[in-house]
Amino acid sequence: MDPSTRIAIDLVEKVFIRDFGWSFRRQTDSNIGIDARAEILENGWPTGRLLPLQIRPISCVERTEGHYIYRGEKHHLDCWARYSLPICVIIVDTETGLISWQRIEKQLCEEVRMEWSIAIPATNLLDATARLCFEEAIPTDPESLMRSAFALDLVLMEQIQDQTTFFVWDEWGDTTAIFGNLRIYIGEGQEAEPDVQIDYRLRAQNLHDVMVRLFPLGELFVC
């Protein structure tokens, strides 16, 4: 990942965590064009309501009067059309910190051969006032939530298939536990550096509740 994209993702993460109070998880593989996923939290509790995000620096887009033109790969758009939840593309001016967004909908996109484009209004700013727009767009029915979780976690599921995998959390809190700083080690030998690290901050009654909600991947042994 190039430095400008990494900075862009850092800035978007701050909005979702600081201004929305949501969870933000970077994807370990962006072959499907998804760089991160945000999850609505209710008083710090995970809800399973997910929002996939494609995040790019402003240098990747064209500026026209009143909006930006973002161009993407056709196979990404075809893949996203099968999702049961909305996808948002977010562009970031890493120098000024301004962030703009647009929900990906087929009727808003222009498709030409192997690419597609969409207009992103400069007035669609990603800040605290945009939270309701995202919240209302995310489905709440259990079937959509489960399909979304599996679709977004496919790469991770393939990595840990038929392998012993260790999920290591930090836990703190007085009354209700807060679980965070998830490290995932794949394979029998637990190396010094995790294969995947996710900066979660989630409330739950116990660790088992967190694991079955976030990772419905198979048999879990929680200790």
mmCIF file of C-alpha atoms in Angstrom:
data_model
loop_
_atom_site.group_PDB
_atom_site.id
_atom_site.type_symbol
_atom_site.label_atom_id
_atom_site.label_comp_id
_atom_site.label_asym_id
_atom_site.label_seq_id
_atom_site.Cartn_x
_atom_site.Cartn_y
_atom_site.Cartn_z
ATOM 1 C CA MET A 1 0.000 0.000 0.000
ATOM 2 C CA ASP A 2 1.424 3.399 -0.965
ATOM 3 C CA PRO A 3 1.991 6.016 1.796
ATOM 4 C CA SER A 4 -0.730 8.417 0.585
ATOM 5 C CA THR A 5 -3.384 5.684 0.713
ATOM 6 C CA ARG A 6 -2.237 4.676 4.192
ATOM 7 C CA ILE A 7 -2.557 8.289 5.379
ATOM 8 C CA ALA A 8 -6.009 8.531 3.792
ATOM 9 C CA ILE A 9 -7.185 5.426 5.656
ATOM 10 C CA ASP A 10 -5.760 6.804 8.912
ATOM 11 C CA LEU A 11 -7.791 10.012 8.521
ATOM 12 C CA VAL A 12 -11.006 8.145 7.695
ATOM 13 C CA GLU A 13 -10.489 5.854 10.682
ATOM 14 C CA LYS A 14 -10.384 8.867 13.006
ATOM 15 C CA VAL A 15 -13.797 10.060 11.805
ATOM 16 C CA PHE A 16 -15.520 6.718 12.293
ATOM 17 C CA ILE A 17 -13.974 6.085 15.721
ATOM 18 C CA ARG A 18 -13.854 9.626 17.135
ATOM 19 C CA ASP A 19 -16.925 11.287 15.575
ATOM 20 C CA PHE A 20 -19.237 8.318 14.946
ATOM 21 C CA GLY A 21 -18.225 6.154 17.893
ATOM 22 C CA TRP A 22 -18.094 3.121 15.590
ATOM 23 C CA SER A 23 -15.599 0.313 15.153
ATOM 24 C CA PHE A 24 -13.187 0.477 12.205
ATOM 25 C CA ARG A 25 -11.373 -2.536 10.807
ATOM 26 C CA ARG A 26 -8.808 -2.459 8.021
ATOM 27 C CA GLN A 27 -9.045 -5.307 5.543
ATOM 28 C CA THR A 28 -5.985 -7.505 5.239
ATOM 29 C CA ASP A 29 -6.533 -8.010 1.500
ATOM 30 C CA SER A 30 -8.124 -5.490 -0.859
ATOM 31 C CA ASN A 31 -8.380 -7.630 -4.005
ATOM 32 C CA ILE A 32 -12.125 -6.918 -4.006
ATOM 33 C CA GLY A 33 -11.440 -3.207 -3.623
ATOM 34 C CA ILE A 34 -12.497 -2.933 0.029
ATOM 35 C CA ASP A 35 -9.915 -1.198 2.201
ATOM 36 C CA ALA A 36 -11.807 -1.157 5.499
ATOM 37 C CA ARG A 37 -15.125 -1.853 7.094
ATOM 38 C CA ALA A 38 -16.898 0.195 9.720
ATOM 39 C CA GLU A 39 -19.369 -1.271 12.182
ATOM 40 C CA ILE A 40 -22.101 0.509 14.100
ATOM 41 C CA LEU A 41 -21.657 0.191 17.853
ATOM 42 C CA GLU A 42 -24.434 0.753 20.362
ATOM 43 C CA ASN A 43 -22.894 2.031 23.588
ATOM 44 C CA GLY A 44 -19.709 0.233 22.622
ATOM 45 C CA TRP A 45 -21.480 -3.053 21.804
ATOM 46 C CA PRO A 46 -21.047 -4.630 18.333
ATOM 47 C CA THR A 47 -24.222 -4.792 16.229
ATOM 48 C CA GLY A 48 -23.069 -6.695 13.136
ATOM 49 C CA ARG A 49 -24.208 -3.750 10.982
ATOM 50 C CA LEU A 50 -21.264 -3.295 8.632
ATOM 51 C CA LEU A 51 -20.250 -0.719 6.040
ATOM 52 C CA PRO A 52 -17.528 -1.667 3.501
ATOM 53 C CA LEU A 53 -15.355 1.237 2.365
ATOM 54 C CA GLN A 54 -13.059 1.906 -0.552
ATOM 55 C CA ILE A 55 -10.671 4.715 0.441
ATOM 56 C CA ARG A 56 -8.439 6.669 -1.921
ATOM 57 C CA PRO A 57 -6.336 9.861 -1.731
ATOM 58 C CA ILE A 58 -7.616 12.810 -3.715
ATOM 59 C CA SER A 59 -4.711 12.456 -6.136
ATOM 60 C CA CYS A 60 -6.552 9.451 -7.616
ATOM 61 C CA VAL A 61 -9.574 11.481 -8.764
ATOM 62 C CA GLU A 62 -10.423 14.228 -11.248
ATOM 63 C CA ARG A 63 -11.736 17.552 -9.971
ATOM 64 C CA THR A 64 -14.571 19.276 -11.830
ATOM 65 C CA GLU A 65 -16.859 22.129 -10.839
ATOM 66 C CA GLY A 66 -18.668 21.179 -7.664
ATOM 67 C CA HIS A 67 -17.650 17.512 -7.552
ATOM 68 C CA TYR A 68 -14.974 14.900 -8.119
ATOM 69 C CA ILE A 69 -14.914 12.072 -10.652
ATOM 70 C CA TYR A 70 -13.676 8.793 -9.302
ATOM 71 C CA ARG A 71 -12.846 5.903 -11.651
ATOM 72 C CA GLY A 72 -12.646 2.295 -10.501
ATOM 73 C CA GLU A 73 -12.138 -1.202 -11.847
ATOM 74 C CA LYS A 74 -15.134 -2.907 -13.438
ATOM 75 C CA HIS A 75 -14.661 -6.225 -11.653
ATOM 76 C CA HIS A 76 -14.916 -4.442 -8.288
ATOM 77 C CA LEU A 77 -18.268 -2.935 -9.209
ATOM 78 C CA ASP A 78 -19.559 -6.309 -10.447
ATOM 79 C CA CYS A 79 -18.513 -7.908 -7.164
ATOM 80 C CA TRP A 80 -20.097 -5.185 -5.028
ATOM 81 C CA ALA A 81 -23.408 -5.525 -6.860
ATOM 82 C CA ARG A 82 -23.790 -8.953 -5.216
ATOM 83 C CA TYR A 83 -23.386 -7.563 -1.699
ATOM 84 C CA SER A 84 -26.417 -7.251 0.568
ATOM 85 C CA LEU A 85 -25.247 -3.951 2.022
ATOM 86 C CA PRO A 86 -24.097 -0.574 0.677
ATOM 87 C CA ILE A 87 -20.534 0.205 -0.381
ATOM 88 C CA CYS A 88 -19.089 3.694 -0.032
ATOM 89 C CA VAL A 89 -16.145 5.206 -1.844
ATOM 90 C CA ILE A 90 -14.289 7.834 0.168
ATOM 91 C CA ILE A 91 -11.695 10.281 -1.136
ATOM 92 C CA VAL A 92 -9.310 12.137 1.133
ATOM 93 C CA ASP A 93 -7.294 15.320 0.707
ATOM 94 C CA THR A 94 -4.358 14.291 2.879
ATOM 95 C CA GLU A 95 -3.009 17.861 2.998
ATOM 96 C CA THR A 96 -6.153 19.677 4.139
ATOM 97 C CA GLY A 97 -7.848 16.740 5.896
ATOM 98 C CA LEU A 98 -11.076 17.219 3.917
ATOM 99 C CA ILE A 99 -12.888 13.953 3.213
ATOM 100 C CA SER A 100 -15.735 13.392 0.724
ATOM 101 C CA TRP A 101 -17.859 10.323 0.144
ATOM 102 C CA GLN A 102 -20.477 8.763 -2.099
ATOM 103 C CA ARG A 103 -22.569 5.623 -1.848
ATOM 104 C CA ILE A 104 -22.005 3.263 -4.773
ATOM 105 C CA GLU A 105 -25.260 2.674 -6.612
ATOM 106 C CA LYS A 106 -25.563 1.339 -10.137
ATOM 107 C CA GLN A 107 -27.756 4.237 -11.267
ATOM 108 C CA LEU A 108 -25.075 6.716 -10.171
ATOM 109 C CA CYS A 109 -22.271 4.951 -12.033
ATOM 110 C CA GLU A 110 -21.182 5.184 -15.653
ATOM 111 C CA GLU A 111 -19.667 1.970 -17.022
ATOM 112 C CA VAL A 112 -17.261 1.926 -19.961
ATOM 113 C CA ARG A 113 -15.557 -1.329 -20.924
ATOM 114 C CA MET A 114 -13.272 -2.348 -18.032
ATOM 115 C CA GLU A 115 -13.871 0.641 -15.758
ATOM 116 C CA TRP A 116 -16.616 2.650 -14.135
ATOM 117 C CA SER A 117 -16.883 6.176 -12.784
ATOM 118 C CA ILE A 118 -18.997 8.046 -10.274
ATOM 119 C CA ALA A 119 -19.421 11.706 -9.321
ATOM 120 C CA ILE A 120 -18.681 12.554 -5.690
ATOM 121 C CA PRO A 121 -20.152 15.915 -4.631
ATOM 122 C CA ALA A 122 -17.635 18.120 -2.852
ATOM 123 C CA THR A 123 -20.420 18.935 -0.368
ATOM 124 C CA ASN A 124 -20.650 15.264 0.734
ATOM 125 C CA LEU A 125 -18.247 15.798 3.610
ATOM 126 C CA LEU A 126 -17.330 12.965 5.946
ATOM 127 C CA ASP A 127 -17.610 14.469 9.416
ATOM 128 C CA ALA A 128 -19.762 14.023 12.505
ATOM 129 C CA THR A 129 -22.851 15.373 10.707
ATOM 130 C CA ALA A 130 -22.726 12.542 8.146
ATOM 131 C CA ARG A 131 -23.289 9.768 10.666
ATOM 132 C CA LEU A 132 -27.056 9.525 10.159
ATOM 133 C CA CYS A 133 -26.644 9.181 6.386
ATOM 134 C CA PHE A 134 -24.509 6.090 6.858
ATOM 135 C CA GLU A 135 -26.569 4.681 9.718
ATOM 136 C CA GLU A 136 -29.833 4.748 7.762
ATOM 137 C CA ALA A 137 -28.252 3.037 4.747
ATOM 138 C CA ILE A 138 -27.073 -0.095 6.593
ATOM 139 C CA PRO A 139 -29.582 -2.999 6.743
ATOM 140 C CA THR A 140 -30.658 -4.481 10.062
ATOM 141 C CA ASP A 141 -32.167 -7.850 9.092
ATOM 142 C CA PRO A 142 -30.206 -10.890 10.380
ATOM 143 C CA GLU A 143 -29.816 -12.542 6.966
ATOM 144 C CA SER A 144 -28.174 -9.473 5.432
ATOM 145 C CA LEU A 145 -25.911 -9.063 8.450
ATOM 146 C CA MET A 146 -24.699 -12.668 8.273
ATOM 147 C CA ARG A 147 -24.150 -12.581 4.502
ATOM 148 C CA SER A 148 -22.204 -9.353 4.849
ATOM 149 C CA ALA A 149 -19.950 -10.711 7.595
ATOM 150 C CA PHE A 150 -19.080 -13.797 5.558
ATOM 151 C CA ALA A 151 -18.494 -11.819 2.363
ATOM 152 C CA LEU A 152 -16.110 -9.388 4.050
ATOM 153 C CA ASP A 153 -14.282 -12.089 6.017
ATOM 154 C CA LEU A 154 -13.790 -14.494 3.103
ATOM 155 C CA VAL A 155 -10.054 -13.806 2.821
ATOM 156 C CA LEU A 156 -9.521 -14.344 6.558
ATOM 157 C CA MET A 157 -11.581 -17.549 6.478
ATOM 158 C CA GLU A 158 -9.452 -18.894 3.648
ATOM 159 C CA GLN A 159 -6.274 -18.056 5.592
ATOM 160 C CA ILE A 160 -7.290 -19.952 8.711
ATOM 161 C CA GLN A 161 -9.078 -22.851 7.038
ATOM 162 C CA ASP A 162 -7.984 -26.172 8.595
ATOM 163 C CA GLN A 163 -5.399 -24.395 10.755
ATOM 164 C CA THR A 164 -5.194 -23.804 14.462
ATOM 165 C CA THR A 165 -5.642 -20.079 14.964
ATOM 166 C CA PHE A 166 -5.101 -18.016 18.122
ATOM 167 C CA PHE A 167 -7.180 -14.888 18.771
ATOM 168 C CA VAL A 168 -5.530 -12.787 21.497
ATOM 169 C CA TRP A 169 -7.422 -9.844 23.052
ATOM 170 C CA ASP A 170 -6.688 -7.208 25.654
ATOM 171 C CA GLU A 171 -9.466 -6.961 28.255
ATOM 172 C CA TRP A 172 -10.193 -4.182 30.717
ATOM 173 C CA GLY A 173 -13.111 -2.524 32.492
ATOM 174 C CA ASP A 174 -14.806 -2.616 35.892
ATOM 175 C CA THR A 175 -18.425 -3.660 35.340
ATOM 176 C CA THR A 176 -18.804 -4.458 31.631
ATOM 177 C CA ALA A 177 -15.670 -5.800 29.985
ATOM 178 C CA ILE A 178 -14.101 -3.987 27.039
ATOM 179 C CA PHE A 179 -12.153 -6.094 24.563
ATOM 180 C CA GLY A 180 -9.610 -4.524 22.227
ATOM 181 C CA ASN A 181 -6.348 -4.796 20.303
ATOM 182 C CA LEU A 182 -7.120 -8.141 18.660
ATOM 183 C CA ARG A 183 -4.103 -10.096 17.415
ATOM 184 C CA ILE A 184 -4.593 -13.147 15.214
ATOM 185 C CA TYR A 185 -1.873 -15.806 14.958
ATOM 186 C CA ILE A 186 -2.375 -18.433 12.259
ATOM 187 C CA GLY A 187 -0.746 -21.839 12.720
ATOM 188 C CA GLU A 188 0.555 -23.861 15.647
ATOM 189 C CA GLY A 189 3.643 -21.754 16.327
ATOM 190 C CA GLN A 190 2.721 -18.407 17.914
ATOM 191 C CA GLU A 191 5.189 -15.935 16.400
ATOM 192 C CA ALA A 192 6.238 -12.635 17.948
ATOM 193 C CA GLU A 193 4.275 -10.633 15.354
ATOM 194 C CA PRO A 194 0.612 -11.471 14.627
ATOM 195 C CA ASP A 195 -0.558 -12.330 11.117
ATOM 196 C CA VAL A 196 -3.495 -9.916 11.544
ATOM 197 C CA GLN A 197 -3.998 -7.084 14.045
ATOM 198 C CA ILE A 198 -7.290 -5.194 14.468
ATOM 199 C CA ASP A 199 -7.792 -2.174 16.735
ATOM 200 C CA TYR A 200 -11.193 -3.090 18.171
ATOM 201 C CA ARG A 201 -12.795 -1.460 21.226
ATOM 202 C CA LEU A 202 -15.884 -3.559 21.999
ATOM 203 C CA ARG A 203 -18.104 -4.042 25.047
ATOM 204 C CA ALA A 204 -19.488 -7.498 25.862
ATOM 205 C CA GLN A 205 -20.529 -9.661 28.776
ATOM 206 C CA ASN A 206 -17.812 -12.153 27.937
ATOM 207 C CA LEU A 207 -15.272 -13.021 25.265
ATOM 208 C CA HIS A 208 -17.388 -15.807 23.785
ATOM 209 C CA ASP A 209 -20.137 -13.305 22.898
ATOM 210 C CA VAL A 210 -17.591 -11.172 21.027
ATOM 211 C CA MET A 211 -16.114 -14.092 19.105
ATOM 212 C CA VAL A 212 -19.349 -15.672 17.893
ATOM 213 C CA ARG A 213 -20.610 -12.264 16.765
ATOM 214 C CA LEU A 214 -17.473 -11.216 14.899
ATOM 215 C CA PHE A 215 -16.117 -14.528 13.656
ATOM 216 C CA PRO A 216 -18.816 -17.109 12.887
ATOM 217 C CA LEU A 217 -16.090 -19.178 11.239
ATOM 218 C CA GLY A 218 -16.205 -22.530 12.947
ATOM 219 C CA GLU A 219 -15.505 -24.200 16.279
ATOM 220 C CA LEU A 220 -14.209 -21.826 18.936
ATOM 221 C CA PHE A 221 -12.390 -22.614 22.158
ATOM 222 C CA VAL A 222 -12.400 -19.530 24.377
ATOM 223 C CA CYS A 223 -10.115 -19.362 27.401
#
